[in-house]
Amino acid sequence: GLPLVVLTFLGTMVTVMLIETELQRRQTSEINRMYRAMVMSMPDCLNIKDVDGRFLVANHAMAEVMRTASERDLIGRTDFDFYPEHKAREFREEELAIMKGGHARQVEQLVEYPDGATAWLSTMKVPMRNAKGELIGLITHNRDVTELHTLAVQKEQFISTASHELRSPVTAIRGAMTLLASGKAGDLPPKAARLVAAGERSARHLAELIDDILDFEKVISGNMDFEPSDLAARDAVQDALDAITHYLPGKNVETEIIDDAAGAMLHVNPKRLHQVLTNLMSNAVKFSPDGGAVTVGITRAGGFIDIAVHDRGPGVPPQFEDHLFERYSQEKIVASKSGIAGTGLGLSIAKEMIGKMNGDIRYRRSEGITEFSVRLPELRASPVGQAEESPPALDQRQFRVA
């Protein structure tokens, strides 16, 4: 037989292996217990369904919103056991679409619980796969955001009401300042004239902020008028340029229109397009260096008209570019250079407006030139089959100073 020392060694090795296996089992069991306790203790609703829509796992919060005594009462059942058939079918079709697409989906929506109660939920649904990459179900996370949604609605209502209440007195103040600055109420001493001019600029700026807030409220509520009519692209640009002629009068900035799309017609809401173009042009003037130039180009691009506003201002820092058209985005670096601040809504509103007119807004920066371009469908589109061109290249030809 084997020597005693060998048998002792083998016995020791087996014992160690058994102990390690037991320790790993206990450790795994403890980790699983902690995971379960964590999931069950969360106030958010969590559940896992199989590919057929049956609940496999659910926590206490999920059981509460489904109005069951325990999460165990959910296991093996489907939404059809708790909701009317049309509602359960709606949920099922949404889940099938997510599993088929293979990507997570997050939405915020008003939902109705089985007992008829309603709540705003932020919902994340994620397809679940096994180690082989095979689809085995769907993970759902629900968070009740009813209180946050209510506060957001109240905030918007307050801002809208306050803005409406401020509009009339601000308009009156601006009118009085403008009258004094014009000299129609009598000549003012130089120092007083400077103070009145500063007051008029501040009143105008405040009026613009109020208009931004009110426009934003109309856009998000769907109450803004977008009734279209035919409009010459050149006329739209000229009207907007005329409107900002006296913008920031202390700045020496040349402006020019370069029309490479003669006769181009648009089918848009003239008032909304005017708002967008004046916003882009006034921004270009604001951020242009003294003695600089703002050029507005009109070009055709495969059935579309591009209206591009160019300037040689500081542009947008790279870290802000991805958020440029988001609500309340603030361009602190650029704004600080000019001393001009705003609501952070102007570009967001502009993008919403252009989108409602089947267009888009783009931003580019190249070789010291900043470009904001609006692309809209041409009323008399180019012949069918013509390939869409890229936006015109940024070059010095577009910057001839008038």
Coordinates of C-alpha atoms in Angstrom, one line a residue:
G1 CA 0.0 0.0 0.0
L2 CA 0.9 3.7 -0.1
P3 CA 3.2 5.0 2.7
L4 CA 1.4 6.6 5.6
V5 CA 2.8 10.0 4.9
V6 CA 1.4 10.0 1.4
L7 CA -2.0 9.0 2.7
T8 CA -1.9 11.7 5.3
F9 CA -1.0 14.3 2.6
L10 CA -3.8 13.2 0.3
G11 CA -6.3 13.2 3.2
T12 CA -5.2 16.7 4.1
M13 CA -5.5 18.0 0.5
V14 CA -9.0 16.5 0.3
T15 CA -10.0 18.1 3.6
V16 CA -8.7 21.5 2.5
M17 CA -10.6 21.3 -0.8
L18 CA -13.8 20.3 1.0
I19 CA -13.4 23.2 3.4
E20 CA -12.7 25.7 0.6
T21 CA -15.7 24.4 -1.3
E22 CA -17.9 24.8 1.8
L23 CA -16.6 28.3 2.4
Q24 CA -17.2 29.3 -1.2
R25 CA -20.7 27.9 -0.9
R26 CA -21.4 29.8 2.3
Q27 CA -19.9 33.0 0.8
T28 CA -22.1 32.7 -2.3
S29 CA -25.1 32.0 -0.2
E30 CA -24.3 35.1 1.9
I31 CA -23.9 37.3 -1.2
N32 CA -27.2 36.0 -2.6
R33 CA -28.9 36.7 0.7
M34 CA -27.5 40.3 0.7
Y35 CA -28.6 40.8 -2.9
R36 CA -32.1 39.6 -2.1
A37 CA -32.3 41.8 1.0
M38 CA -31.2 44.8 -1.0
V39 CA -33.7 44.2 -3.8
M40 CA -36.6 43.5 -1.3
S41 CA -35.7 46.6 0.7
M42 CA -35.7 49.1 -2.2
P43 CA -38.6 51.5 -2.3
D44 CA -38.5 51.3 -6.2
C45 CA -40.4 48.5 -8.0
L46 CA -38.2 45.8 -9.4
N47 CA -39.3 42.7 -11.3
I48 CA -38.0 40.2 -13.9
K49 CA -40.3 38.5 -16.4
D50 CA -39.5 35.6 -18.7
V51 CA -39.9 35.8 -22.5
D52 CA -43.6 34.8 -22.1
G53 CA -44.3 37.7 -19.7
R54 CA -44.5 35.7 -16.5
F55 CA -43.1 37.2 -13.3
L56 CA -40.0 35.3 -12.2
V57 CA -38.8 37.8 -9.5
A58 CA -40.5 40.7 -7.8
N59 CA -39.8 42.8 -4.7
H60 CA -42.1 44.1 -2.0
A61 CA -42.7 47.5 -3.6
M62 CA -43.8 45.7 -6.8
A63 CA -46.3 43.6 -4.9
E64 CA -47.7 46.8 -3.2
V65 CA -48.4 48.6 -6.5
M66 CA -49.9 45.4 -8.0
R67 CA -52.1 45.3 -4.9
T68 CA -51.1 41.7 -3.9
A69 CA -50.5 40.5 -0.3
S70 CA -46.9 39.3 -1.1
E71 CA -44.4 39.3 -4.0
R72 CA -44.9 35.5 -4.1
D73 CA -48.5 36.1 -5.4
L74 CA -46.9 37.6 -8.5
I75 CA -44.6 34.7 -9.4
G76 CA -45.8 32.7 -12.5
R77 CA -48.5 35.2 -13.3
T78 CA -48.7 37.8 -16.1
D79 CA -50.2 41.3 -16.5
F80 CA -53.3 39.6 -17.9
D81 CA -54.1 38.4 -14.4
F82 CA -54.2 41.9 -13.0
Y83 CA -55.2 44.3 -15.8
P84 CA -58.1 44.5 -18.3
E85 CA -57.1 42.7 -21.5
H86 CA -56.6 45.8 -23.6
K87 CA -54.2 47.3 -21.1
A88 CA -52.3 44.1 -20.5
R89 CA -52.0 43.6 -24.2
E90 CA -50.6 47.1 -24.5
F91 CA -47.9 46.3 -21.9
R92 CA -47.1 43.0 -23.6
E93 CA -46.6 44.6 -27.0
E94 CA -44.3 47.2 -25.5
E95 CA -42.2 44.5 -23.8
L96 CA -42.0 42.4 -26.9
A97 CA -40.8 45.4 -28.9
I98 CA -38.1 46.1 -26.3
M99 CA -36.9 42.4 -26.3
K100 CA -36.9 42.3 -30.1
G101 CA -34.9 45.6 -30.3
G102 CA -32.4 44.3 -27.8
H103 CA -31.9 47.7 -26.2
A104 CA -33.0 49.3 -22.9
R105 CA -35.8 51.8 -22.9
Q106 CA -36.6 54.5 -20.4
V107 CA -39.8 56.5 -20.3
E108 CA -41.7 58.7 -18.0
Q109 CA -45.4 58.2 -18.2
L110 CA -48.7 58.3 -16.4
V111 CA -49.8 54.7 -15.5
E112 CA -52.9 53.2 -14.0
Y113 CA -52.6 50.5 -11.3
P114 CA -54.9 47.5 -11.1
D115 CA -57.2 49.3 -8.6
G116 CA -57.6 52.3 -10.8
A117 CA -55.1 54.6 -8.9
T118 CA -52.7 56.6 -11.1
A119 CA -49.1 57.7 -10.8
W120 CA -46.3 59.1 -12.8
L121 CA -43.6 56.5 -13.2
S122 CA -40.0 56.7 -14.5
T123 CA -39.6 53.2 -16.0
M124 CA -36.5 51.5 -17.3
K125 CA -36.9 48.2 -19.1
V126 CA -33.8 46.1 -20.0
P127 CA -33.6 42.8 -22.0
M128 CA -32.0 40.1 -19.9
R129 CA -29.6 37.5 -21.4
N130 CA -27.9 34.4 -20.1
A131 CA -24.1 33.6 -20.3
K132 CA -24.6 32.4 -23.9
G133 CA -26.1 35.7 -24.9
E134 CA -29.6 34.2 -25.3
L135 CA -32.6 36.3 -24.5
I136 CA -34.3 34.9 -21.3
G137 CA -36.5 37.7 -20.1
L138 CA -37.0 41.4 -19.2
I139 CA -35.8 43.4 -16.2
T140 CA -38.1 46.3 -15.2
H141 CA -37.4 49.1 -12.7
N142 CA -40.1 51.6 -11.8
R143 CA -39.7 54.7 -9.7
D144 CA -42.7 56.8 -8.6
V145 CA -42.0 60.4 -9.7
T146 CA -45.5 61.8 -9.2
E147 CA -44.4 64.3 -6.6
L148 CA -41.5 65.5 -8.8
H149 CA -43.9 65.7 -11.8
T150 CA -46.4 67.8 -9.8
L151 CA -43.7 70.1 -8.6
A152 CA -42.4 70.5 -12.2
V153 CA -45.9 71.4 -13.4
Q154 CA -46.3 73.9 -10.6
K155 CA -43.0 75.5 -11.3
E156 CA -43.8 75.9 -15.0
Q157 CA -47.2 77.4 -14.1
F158 CA -45.6 79.8 -11.7
I159 CA -42.9 80.9 -14.2
S160 CA -45.6 81.4 -16.9
T161 CA -47.9 83.4 -14.6
A162 CA -45.0 85.5 -13.3
S163 CA -43.8 86.2 -16.8
H164 CA -47.2 87.3 -18.0
E165 CA -47.5 89.6 -15.0
L166 CA -44.1 91.1 -15.6
R167 CA -44.6 91.7 -19.3
S168 CA -46.9 94.8 -19.0
P169 CA -44.8 96.8 -16.6
V170 CA -41.5 95.9 -18.4
T171 CA -43.1 97.1 -21.7
A172 CA -44.1 100.3 -20.0
I173 CA -40.7 100.9 -18.6
R174 CA -39.0 100.1 -21.9
G175 CA -41.3 102.5 -23.7
A176 CA -40.6 105.3 -21.2
M177 CA -36.9 104.8 -21.5
T178 CA -37.0 104.7 -25.3
L179 CA -39.0 108.0 -25.3
L180 CA -36.5 109.7 -23.0
A181 CA -33.5 108.3 -25.0
S182 CA -35.0 109.7 -28.2
G183 CA -35.1 113.3 -26.9
K184 CA -38.8 113.7 -27.6
A185 CA -39.4 114.5 -23.9
G186 CA -36.6 117.0 -23.9
D187 CA -32.8 117.1 -24.1
L188 CA -31.0 115.3 -21.3
P189 CA -27.6 116.1 -19.8
P190 CA -24.9 113.7 -21.2
K191 CA -24.6 111.8 -17.9
A192 CA -28.4 111.4 -17.7
A193 CA -28.6 110.3 -21.3
R194 CA -26.0 107.6 -20.7
L195 CA -28.0 106.3 -17.7
V196 CA -31.2 106.3 -19.7
A197 CA -29.6 104.5 -22.5
A198 CA -28.3 101.8 -20.1
G199 CA -31.8 101.5 -18.6
E200 CA -33.3 101.1 -22.0
R201 CA -30.9 98.3 -22.9
S202 CA -31.6 96.6 -19.6
A203 CA -35.4 96.9 -20.1
R204 CA -35.0 95.5 -23.6
H205 CA -32.9 92.6 -22.3
L206 CA -35.5 91.8 -19.6
A207 CA -38.3 91.9 -22.2
E208 CA -36.3 89.4 -24.3
L209 CA -35.9 87.1 -21.3
I210 CA -39.6 87.2 -20.6
D211 CA -40.4 86.5 -24.3
D212 CA -38.1 83.5 -24.2
I213 CA -39.9 82.1 -21.1
L214 CA -43.3 82.6 -22.6
D215 CA -42.3 81.1 -25.9
F216 CA -40.8 78.1 -24.1
E217 CA -44.1 77.6 -22.2
K218 CA -46.1 77.7 -25.5
V219 CA -43.8 75.3 -27.2
I220 CA -43.9 72.6 -24.5
S221 CA -47.6 73.0 -24.0
G222 CA -48.3 72.8 -27.7
N223 CA -50.1 76.1 -27.8
M224 CA -47.8 77.9 -30.3
D225 CA -49.2 78.6 -33.7
F226 CA -47.3 77.1 -36.7
E227 CA -49.7 77.8 -39.5
P228 CA -47.5 77.9 -42.6
S229 CA -47.6 80.2 -45.6
D230 CA -45.3 80.7 -48.7
L231 CA -42.3 82.9 -48.0
A232 CA -39.2 83.9 -50.0
A233 CA -36.1 82.8 -48.2
R234 CA -34.3 86.1 -49.2
D235 CA -37.2 88.2 -47.7
A236 CA -37.1 86.2 -44.5
V237 CA -33.3 86.8 -44.1
Q238 CA -33.6 90.5 -45.0
D239 CA -36.4 91.1 -42.6
A240 CA -34.5 89.5 -39.8
L241 CA -31.4 91.4 -40.6
D242 CA -33.3 94.7 -40.7
A243 CA -34.8 93.8 -37.3
I244 CA -31.4 93.6 -35.6
T245 CA -29.8 96.6 -37.4
H246 CA -29.8 98.6 -34.2
Y247 CA -29.0 95.7 -31.9
L248 CA -26.1 96.5 -29.5
P249 CA -25.6 99.9 -31.2
G250 CA -22.2 100.3 -29.5
K251 CA -20.7 97.5 -31.6
N252 CA -19.2 98.1 -35.0
V253 CA -20.1 95.0 -36.9
E254 CA -20.7 94.7 -40.7
T255 CA -23.5 92.5 -42.0
E256 CA -24.0 91.0 -45.4
I257 CA -26.3 88.6 -47.2
I258 CA -24.9 86.2 -49.8
D259 CA -27.8 84.7 -51.8
D260 CA -26.8 81.6 -53.9
A261 CA -30.3 80.3 -54.1
A262 CA -32.1 83.0 -56.1
G263 CA -35.9 82.7 -56.0
A264 CA -35.9 80.1 -53.2
M265 CA -39.3 79.7 -51.6
L266 CA -40.2 78.2 -48.2
H267 CA -43.5 77.0 -46.8
V268 CA -43.2 78.0 -43.1
N269 CA -44.7 80.1 -40.4
P270 CA -43.1 83.5 -41.1
K271 CA -43.3 84.7 -37.5
R272 CA -41.6 81.7 -36.1
L273 CA -38.9 81.7 -38.7
H274 CA -38.3 85.4 -38.1
Q275 CA -37.9 84.6 -34.3
V276 CA -35.3 81.9 -35.1
L277 CA -33.3 84.0 -37.6
T278 CA -33.2 87.1 -35.4
N279 CA -32.1 84.9 -32.5
L280 CA -29.2 83.5 -34.5
M281 CA -28.2 86.8 -36.0
S282 CA -28.4 88.8 -32.8
N283 CA -26.2 86.1 -31.1
A284 CA -23.7 86.4 -33.9
V285 CA -23.6 90.2 -33.5
K286 CA -23.3 89.9 -29.7
F287 CA -20.3 87.6 -29.8
S288 CA -18.5 89.1 -32.8
P289 CA -15.4 91.2 -32.1
D290 CA -15.7 94.9 -32.6
G291 CA -15.0 95.7 -36.3
G292 CA -16.0 92.1 -37.3
A293 CA -18.5 90.8 -39.8
V294 CA -21.6 88.7 -39.7
T295 CA -22.5 87.0 -43.0
V296 CA -25.8 85.2 -43.8
G297 CA -25.6 82.8 -46.7
I298 CA -28.6 81.2 -48.5
T299 CA -27.9 78.0 -50.5
R300 CA -29.7 75.1 -52.0
A301 CA -28.9 71.5 -50.8
G302 CA -30.8 68.7 -52.5
G303 CA -34.4 69.9 -52.1
F304 CA -33.6 72.0 -49.0
I305 CA -32.6 75.6 -48.3
D306 CA -29.8 76.3 -45.9
I307 CA -29.7 79.6 -44.2
A308 CA -26.3 79.9 -42.5
V309 CA -25.2 82.6 -40.1
H310 CA -21.4 83.0 -39.8
D311 CA -19.3 85.1 -37.4
R312 CA -15.8 85.1 -36.1
G313 CA -16.7 85.2 -32.4
P314 CA -15.3 82.9 -29.8
G315 CA -17.7 80.0 -30.7
V316 CA -18.9 77.3 -28.3
P317 CA -16.3 75.4 -26.1
P318 CA -16.1 71.8 -27.2
Q319 CA -17.5 70.5 -23.9
F320 CA -20.7 72.4 -24.4
E321 CA -21.4 71.4 -28.1
D322 CA -23.3 68.2 -27.3
H323 CA -25.7 70.2 -25.0
L324 CA -26.0 73.4 -27.1
F325 CA -29.7 72.9 -27.9
E326 CA -30.8 71.5 -24.6
R327 CA -33.1 73.5 -22.3
Y328 CA -31.4 75.9 -19.9
S329 CA -28.0 75.1 -21.4
Q330 CA -25.7 78.0 -20.5
E331 CA -22.6 79.0 -22.4
K332 CA -20.8 80.5 -19.4
I333 CA -17.4 80.8 -21.1
V334 CA -18.7 82.6 -24.1
A335 CA -21.2 84.7 -22.2
S336 CA -18.6 85.9 -19.8
K337 CA -16.5 87.3 -22.6
S338 CA -19.3 89.6 -23.7
G339 CA -21.0 90.2 -20.4
I340 CA -24.3 88.9 -21.8
A341 CA -26.4 86.4 -20.0
G342 CA -29.7 84.8 -20.9
T343 CA -32.3 82.2 -20.0
G344 CA -30.5 79.4 -21.8
L345 CA -33.7 78.8 -23.7
G346 CA -33.1 80.6 -27.0
L347 CA -31.4 77.9 -29.0
S348 CA -33.7 75.2 -27.4
I349 CA -36.8 77.2 -28.5
A350 CA -35.3 77.8 -32.0
K351 CA -34.7 74.0 -32.5
E352 CA -38.2 73.2 -31.4
M353 CA -39.7 75.8 -33.7
I354 CA -37.6 74.7 -36.7
G355 CA -38.5 71.1 -36.0
K356 CA -42.2 71.9 -36.1
M357 CA -41.6 73.3 -39.6
N358 CA -39.9 70.0 -40.7
G359 CA -36.4 71.5 -40.5
D360 CA -33.3 71.4 -38.4
I361 CA -30.6 73.6 -36.9
R362 CA -26.9 72.7 -37.0
Y363 CA -23.8 74.1 -35.4
R364 CA -20.2 73.9 -36.8
R365 CA -16.9 75.6 -36.0
S366 CA -14.0 75.6 -38.4
E367 CA -10.9 77.7 -38.7
G368 CA -12.1 80.4 -36.4
I369 CA -15.6 80.6 -38.1
T370 CA -18.8 79.9 -36.2
E371 CA -21.8 78.7 -38.2
F372 CA -25.4 78.2 -37.1
S373 CA -27.4 76.9 -40.1
V374 CA -31.1 76.4 -40.5
R375 CA -32.2 73.8 -43.1
L376 CA -35.8 73.8 -44.3
P377 CA -37.5 72.1 -47.2
E378 CA -37.7 74.2 -50.4
L379 CA -41.3 74.8 -51.6
R380 CA -40.3 74.0 -55.2
A381 CA -38.0 71.1 -54.5
S382 CA -35.2 70.1 -56.7
P383 CA -35.9 67.4 -59.4
V384 CA -36.5 63.8 -58.1
G385 CA -33.3 61.7 -58.0
Q386 CA -30.9 64.6 -57.4
A387 CA -28.5 63.6 -54.7
E388 CA -28.5 65.7 -51.5
E389 CA -25.5 67.9 -51.2
S390 CA -23.5 68.4 -48.0
P391 CA -23.8 71.8 -46.4
P392 CA -21.6 74.3 -48.1
A393 CA -18.0 74.3 -47.0
L394 CA -16.8 77.1 -44.8
D395 CA -14.5 79.3 -46.8
Q396 CA -13.5 82.9 -47.1
R397 CA -15.8 83.5 -50.1
Q398 CA -18.7 83.5 -47.7
F399 CA -17.1 86.2 -45.7
R400 CA -16.9 89.1 -48.1
V401 CA -17.4 92.2 -46.0
A402 CA -19.9 94.6 -47.4

